PDB file of C-alpha atoms in Angstrom:
ATOM      1  CA  UNK A  28     -33.465 -78.864  45.094  1.00 47.00           C
ATOM      2  CA  UNK A  29     -32.994 -75.615  43.202  1.00 50.00           C
ATOM      3  CA  UNK A  30     -35.785 -73.286  42.246  1.00 49.00           C
ATOM      4  CA  UNK A  31     -35.298 -74.058  38.559  1.00 51.00           C
ATOM      5  CA  UNK A  32     -35.840 -77.739  39.135  1.00 52.00           C
ATOM      6  CA  UNK A  33     -38.857 -76.981  41.303  1.00 49.00           C
ATOM      7  CA  UNK A  34     -40.295 -74.737  38.614  1.00 52.00           C
ATOM      8  CA  UNK A  35     -40.072 -77.494  35.987  1.00 53.00           C
ATOM      9  CA  UNK A  36     -41.976 -79.899  38.212  1.00 57.00           C
ATOM     10  CA  UNK A  37     -44.980 -77.703  38.813  1.00 60.00           C
ATOM     11  CA  UNK A  38     -48.095 -79.872  39.058  1.00 62.00           C
ATOM     12  CA  UNK A  39     -50.484 -79.608  36.115  1.00 66.00           C
ATOM     13  CA  UNK A  40     -47.785 -78.401  33.760  1.00 66.00           C
ATOM     14  CA  UNK A  41     -46.791 -80.763  30.890  1.00 66.00           C
ATOM     15  CA  UNK A  42     -43.271 -82.192  31.109  1.00 65.00           C
ATOM     16  CA  UNK A  43     -41.020 -81.139  28.149  1.00 68.00           C
ATOM     17  CA  UNK A  44     -39.198 -83.915  26.307  1.00 68.00           C
ATOM     18  CA  UNK A  45     -35.706 -83.106  25.047  1.00 76.00           C
ATOM     19  CA  UNK A  46     -35.058 -83.818  21.355  1.00 81.00           C
ATOM     20  CA  UNK A  47     -35.517 -82.520  17.830  1.00 81.00           C
ATOM     21  CA  UNK A  48     -38.742 -81.508  16.186  1.00 89.00           C
ATOM     22  CA  UNK A  49     -39.630 -82.840  12.749  1.00 90.00           C
ATOM     23  CA  UNK A  50     -38.944 -79.434  11.180  1.00 91.00           C
ATOM     24  CA  UNK A  51     -35.473 -79.229  12.747  1.00 89.00           C
ATOM     25  CA  UNK A  52     -34.675 -82.703  11.443  1.00 90.00           C
ATOM     26  CA  UNK A  53     -35.867 -81.853   7.908  1.00 92.00           C
ATOM     27  CA  UNK A  54     -33.791 -78.643   7.825  1.00 93.00           C
ATOM     28  CA  UNK A  55     -30.715 -80.566   8.974  1.00 93.00           C
ATOM     29  CA  UNK A  56     -31.194 -83.196   6.254  1.00 94.00           C
ATOM     30  CA  UNK A  57     -31.675 -80.490   3.605  1.00 94.00           C
ATOM     31  CA  UNK A  58     -28.450 -78.719   4.641  1.00 94.00           C
ATOM     32  CA  UNK A  59     -26.596 -82.050   4.635  1.00 93.00           C
ATOM     33  CA  UNK A  60     -27.877 -82.814   1.115  1.00 91.00           C
ATOM     34  CA  UNK A  61     -26.616 -79.454  -0.185  1.00 91.00           C
ATOM     35  CA  UNK A  62     -23.187 -79.973   1.393  1.00 89.00           C
ATOM     36  CA  UNK A  63     -22.936 -83.491  -0.078  1.00 87.00           C
ATOM     37  CA  UNK A  64     -23.945 -82.236  -3.539  1.00 87.00           C
ATOM     38  CA  UNK A  65     -21.023 -79.813  -3.420  1.00 85.00           C
ATOM     39  CA  UNK A  66     -18.488 -82.192  -1.843  1.00 80.00           C
ATOM     40  CA  UNK A  67     -18.917 -85.384  -3.900  1.00 81.00           C
ATOM     41  CA  UNK A  68     -17.756 -83.984  -7.292  1.00 76.00           C
ATOM     42  CA  UNK A  69     -14.709 -82.407  -5.639  1.00 77.00           C
ATOM     43  CA  UNK A  70     -13.938 -85.702  -3.915  1.00 84.00           C
ATOM     44  CA  UNK A  71     -14.016 -87.503  -7.296  1.00 84.00           C
ATOM     45  CA  UNK A  72     -11.438 -85.026  -8.612  1.00 85.00           C
ATOM     46  CA  UNK A  73      -9.249 -85.650  -5.572  1.00 87.00           C
ATOM     47  CA  UNK A  74      -9.370 -89.411  -6.132  1.00 89.00           C
ATOM     48  CA  UNK A  75      -8.427 -89.041  -9.822  1.00 88.00           C
ATOM     49  CA  UNK A  76      -5.540 -86.682  -8.970  1.00 90.00           C
ATOM     50  CA  UNK A  77      -4.241 -89.220  -6.465  1.00 91.00           C
ATOM     51  CA  UNK A  78      -4.468 -92.041  -9.028  1.00 90.00           C
ATOM     52  CA  UNK A  79      -2.510 -90.005 -11.566  1.00 91.00           C
ATOM     53  CA  UNK A  80       0.137 -89.042  -9.030  1.00 92.00           C
ATOM     54  CA  UNK A  81       0.506 -92.601  -7.739  1.00 91.00           C
ATOM     55  CA  UNK A  82       0.941 -94.030 -11.246  1.00 92.00           C
ATOM     56  CA  UNK A  83       3.446 -91.307 -12.186  1.00 93.00           C
ATOM     57  CA  UNK A  84       5.416 -92.046  -9.009  1.00 94.00           C
ATOM     58  CA  UNK A  85       5.476 -95.748  -9.922  1.00 92.00           C
ATOM     59  CA  UNK A  86       6.910 -94.867 -13.335  1.00 93.00           C
ATOM     60  CA  UNK A  87       9.585 -92.669 -11.755  1.00 95.00           C
ATOM     61  CA  UNK A  88      10.485 -95.514  -9.396  1.00 94.00           C
ATOM     62  CA  UNK A  89      10.671 -97.959 -12.321  1.00 94.00           C
ATOM     63  CA  UNK A  90      13.005 -95.689 -14.296  1.00 95.00           C
ATOM     64  CA  UNK A  91      15.210 -95.178 -11.240  1.00 96.00           C
ATOM     65  CA  UNK A  92      15.247 -98.924 -10.558  1.00 96.00           C
ATOM     66  CA  UNK A  93      16.413 -99.718 -14.103  1.00 96.00           C
ATOM     67  CA  UNK A  94      19.086 -97.027 -13.877  1.00 96.00           C
ATOM     68  CA  UNK A  95      20.402 -98.305 -10.541  1.00 96.00           C
ATOM     69  CA  UNK A  96      20.457-101.918 -11.764  1.00 96.00           C
ATOM     70  CA  UNK A  97      22.466-100.900 -14.836  1.00 96.00           C
ATOM     71  CA  UNK A  98      25.079 -99.309 -12.597  1.00 96.00           C
ATOM     72  CA  UNK A  99      25.030-102.124 -10.029  1.00 96.00           C
ATOM     73  CA  UNK A 100      25.314-104.907 -12.619  1.00 95.00           C
ATOM     74  CA  UNK A 101      27.736-102.938 -14.826  1.00 96.00           C
ATOM     75  CA  UNK A 102      25.623-103.785 -17.851  1.00 95.00           C
ATOM     76  CA  UNK A 103      22.918-102.329 -20.069  1.00 95.00           C
ATOM     77  CA  UNK A 104      19.413-102.670 -18.652  1.00 95.00           C
ATOM     78  CA  UNK A 105      16.279-101.915 -20.670  1.00 95.00           C
ATOM     79  CA  UNK A 106      12.835-100.795 -19.547  1.00 95.00           C
ATOM     80  CA  UNK A 107      10.173-101.664 -22.100  1.00 95.00           C
ATOM     81  CA  UNK A 108       6.471-102.484 -22.430  1.00 95.00           C
ATOM     82  CA  UNK A 109       5.650-106.173 -22.474  1.00 93.00           C
ATOM     83  CA  UNK A 110       2.531-108.105 -23.341  1.00 91.00           C
ATOM     84  CA  UNK A 111       3.712-111.446 -21.973  1.00 89.00           C
ATOM     85  CA  UNK A 112       6.030-110.369 -19.147  1.00 88.00           C
ATOM     86  CA  UNK A 113       9.040-111.993 -20.806  1.00 90.00           C
ATOM     87  CA  UNK A 114       9.800-110.073 -24.002  1.00 91.00           C
ATOM     88  CA  UNK A 115       9.680-106.453 -25.046  1.00 91.00           C
ATOM     89  CA  UNK A 116       6.857-105.443 -27.337  1.00 90.00           C
ATOM     90  CA  UNK A 117       3.601-103.582 -27.467  1.00 85.00           C
ATOM     91  CA  UNK A 118       2.521-100.002 -26.940  1.00 84.00           C
ATOM     92  CA  UNK A 119       0.803-100.346 -23.558  1.00 87.00           C
ATOM     93  CA  UNK A 120       3.235 -99.324 -20.831  1.00 91.00           C
ATOM     94  CA  UNK A 121       0.919-100.448 -18.005  1.00 90.00           C
ATOM     95  CA  UNK A 122       2.880-103.708 -18.005  1.00 93.00           C
ATOM     96  CA  UNK A 123       6.651-103.368 -18.299  1.00 94.00           C
ATOM     97  CA  UNK A 124       9.755-105.413 -17.786  1.00 95.00           C
ATOM     98  CA  UNK A 125      13.261-104.503 -16.710  1.00 95.00           C
ATOM     99  CA  UNK A 126      15.505-106.644 -18.904  1.00 95.00           C
ATOM    100  CA  UNK A 127      19.232-107.295 -18.558  1.00 95.00           C
ATOM    101  CA  UNK A 128      20.595-106.921 -22.087  1.00 92.00           C
ATOM    102  CA  UNK A 129      23.650-109.203 -21.814  1.00 92.00           C
ATOM    103  CA  UNK A 130      21.583-112.371 -21.376  1.00 92.00           C
ATOM    104  CA  UNK A 131      17.995-111.166 -22.042  1.00 87.00           C
ATOM    105  CA  UNK A 132      16.913-112.156 -18.555  1.00 94.00           C
ATOM    106  CA  UNK A 133      14.012-110.358 -16.909  1.00 93.00           C
ATOM    107  CA  UNK A 134      15.040-108.619 -13.708  1.00 94.00           C
ATOM    108  CA  UNK A 135      11.575-107.469 -12.758  1.00 93.00           C
ATOM    109  CA  UNK A 136       8.069-107.335 -14.153  1.00 94.00           C
ATOM    110  CA  UNK A 137       6.315-104.076 -13.350  1.00 90.00           C
ATOM    111  CA  UNK A 138       2.534-103.812 -13.543  1.00 88.00           C
ATOM    112  CA  UNK A 139       0.511-100.637 -13.130  1.00 80.00           C
ATOM    113  CA  UNK A 140      -1.859-100.598 -10.184  1.00 74.00           C
ATOM    114  CA  UNK A 141      -4.367 -98.076 -11.498  1.00 72.00           C
ATOM    115  CA  UNK A 142      -6.740 -97.988 -14.434  1.00 79.00           C
ATOM    116  CA  UNK A 143      -4.906 -95.049 -15.983  1.00 85.00           C
ATOM    117  CA  UNK A 144      -3.598 -95.390 -19.529  1.00 90.00           C
ATOM    118  CA  UNK A 145       0.186 -95.277 -19.877  1.00 91.00           C
ATOM    119  CA  UNK A 146       1.918 -94.488 -23.163  1.00 92.00           C
ATOM    120  CA  UNK A 147       5.371 -93.351 -24.263  1.00 93.00           C
ATOM    121  CA  UNK A 148       7.020 -91.607 -27.181  1.00 93.00           C
ATOM    122  CA  UNK A 149       9.779 -94.263 -27.299  1.00 93.00           C
ATOM    123  CA  UNK A 150       9.776 -98.046 -27.661  1.00 93.00           C
ATOM    124  CA  UNK A 151      12.363 -98.726 -24.940  1.00 93.00           C
ATOM    125  CA  UNK A 152      14.562 -96.920 -22.433  1.00 94.00           C
ATOM    126  CA  UNK A 153      18.042 -98.414 -22.113  1.00 94.00           C
ATOM    127  CA  UNK A 154      20.510 -97.392 -19.408  1.00 95.00           C
ATOM    128  CA  UNK A 155      24.182 -98.248 -19.758  1.00 95.00           C
ATOM    129  CA  UNK A 156      26.575 -99.058 -16.935  1.00 94.00           C
ATOM    130  CA  UNK A 157      27.418 -95.373 -16.447  1.00 95.00           C
ATOM    131  CA  UNK A 158      23.790 -94.691 -15.424  1.00 94.00           C
ATOM    132  CA  UNK A 159      22.896 -92.740 -18.554  1.00 95.00           C
ATOM    133  CA  UNK A 160      20.166 -93.636 -21.012  1.00 95.00           C
ATOM    134  CA  UNK A 161      21.233 -93.438 -24.633  1.00 91.00           C
ATOM    135  CA  UNK A 162      19.260 -93.685 -27.848  1.00 89.00           C
ATOM    136  CA  UNK A 163      20.187 -95.889 -30.831  1.00 85.00           C
ATOM    137  CA  UNK A 164      22.647 -93.264 -32.149  1.00 89.00           C
ATOM    138  CA  UNK A 165      24.530 -93.087 -28.838  1.00 87.00           C
ATOM    139  CA  UNK A 166      23.229 -89.650 -27.825  1.00 92.00           C
ATOM    140  CA  UNK A 167      21.739 -89.012 -24.399  1.00 94.00           C
ATOM    141  CA  UNK A 168      18.146 -90.160 -24.499  1.00 93.00           C
ATOM    142  CA  UNK A 169      14.973 -88.214 -23.910  1.00 94.00           C
ATOM    143  CA  UNK A 170      11.628 -89.868 -23.329  1.00 95.00           C
ATOM    144  CA  UNK A 171       8.138 -88.956 -22.194  1.00 95.00           C
ATOM    145  CA  UNK A 172       5.901 -91.483 -20.453  1.00 94.00           C
ATOM    146  CA  UNK A 173       2.335 -90.168 -20.172  1.00 93.00           C
ATOM    147  CA  UNK A 174      -0.201 -91.305 -17.580  1.00 92.00           C
ATOM    148  CA  UNK A 175      -3.762 -90.353 -18.513  1.00 91.00           C
ATOM    149  CA  UNK A 176      -7.257 -90.735 -17.052  1.00 88.00           C
ATOM    150  CA  UNK A 177     -10.134 -89.927 -19.409  1.00 85.00           C
ATOM    151  CA  UNK A 178     -11.923 -87.425 -17.161  1.00 82.00           C
ATOM    152  CA  UNK A 179     -12.634 -83.727 -16.747  1.00 81.00           C
ATOM    153  CA  UNK A 180     -12.024 -83.879 -12.999  1.00 78.00           C
ATOM    154  CA  UNK A 181      -9.270 -82.793 -12.604  1.00 81.00           C
ATOM    155  CA  UNK A 182      -8.835 -80.675 -15.729  1.00 83.00           C
ATOM    156  CA  UNK A 183      -5.131 -81.662 -15.755  1.00 85.00           C
ATOM    157  CA  UNK A 184      -5.922 -85.296 -16.537  1.00 89.00           C
ATOM    158  CA  UNK A 185      -2.355 -86.298 -17.456  1.00 92.00           C
ATOM    159  CA  UNK A 186       0.998 -86.642 -15.747  1.00 94.00           C
ATOM    160  CA  UNK A 187       4.084 -86.682 -17.952  1.00 95.00           C
ATOM    161  CA  UNK A 188       7.177 -88.425 -16.618  1.00 95.00           C
ATOM    162  CA  UNK A 189      10.025 -86.934 -18.631  1.00 96.00           C
ATOM    163  CA  UNK A 190      13.506 -88.384 -18.944  1.00 96.00           C
ATOM    164  CA  UNK A 191      15.985 -85.728 -20.073  1.00 94.00           C
ATOM    165  CA  UNK A 192      19.757 -85.624 -20.506  1.00 92.00           C
ATOM    166  CA  UNK A 193      19.938 -89.383 -20.169  1.00 88.00           C
ATOM    167  CA  UNK A 194      19.150 -89.539 -16.459  1.00 91.00           C
ATOM    168  CA  UNK A 195      17.139 -86.562 -15.185  1.00 94.00           C
ATOM    169  CA  UNK A 196      13.548 -87.532 -14.373  1.00 95.00           C
ATOM    170  CA  UNK A 197      10.764 -85.019 -13.783  1.00 95.00           C
ATOM    171  CA  UNK A 198       6.981 -85.092 -13.562  1.00 95.00           C
ATOM    172  CA  UNK A 199       4.643 -82.430 -14.937  1.00 95.00           C
ATOM    173  CA  UNK A 200       0.896 -81.998 -15.337  1.00 93.00           C
ATOM    174  CA  UNK A 201      -0.809 -81.762 -18.722  1.00 92.00           C
ATOM    175  CA  UNK A 202      -4.254 -81.703 -20.267  1.00 91.00           C
ATOM    176  CA  UNK A 203      -5.355 -83.704 -23.279  1.00 87.00           C
ATOM    177  CA  UNK A 204      -7.210 -86.645 -24.745  1.00 86.00           C
ATOM    178  CA  UNK A 205      -6.246 -90.143 -23.663  1.00 83.00           C
ATOM    179  CA  UNK A 206      -5.097 -92.273 -26.579  1.00 72.00           C
TER     180      UNK A 206
END
């Protein structure tokens, strides 16, 4: 036995119990509460940013899918909002269909997975067999699909999926009111 162990077992001396005192526990809880008060609002912003990014990525994938199907099927394919999943119509782009124009058949129904609002500055996006989207006059199409969450966290509460030059897709951040 070492001297230190002998010293702790001196007769008549109270035995010390290992653990935390009440004051140490209260200080720890207070520090934890302060850290949580700082972390939770930032975590909410992170979740909203991820929702926006995920929905924007789904829109990019949908546009690319319609483009690739137009080339593969050698026919015009349209991406449009749909209320019933069978016909084009409506302003809410959270539910869309990819429609083969030659026989009006639905290739795929696409539904948003988040609660974000999705709107567009066009009624439809139609790709021809050459892989380019064209407007009703035959010019290369441009379109903006906007994903929005009505929040202040993050301040950039929108993602804009832009179609330019008939086939170039990009995503940018924006700030504004959800409509």
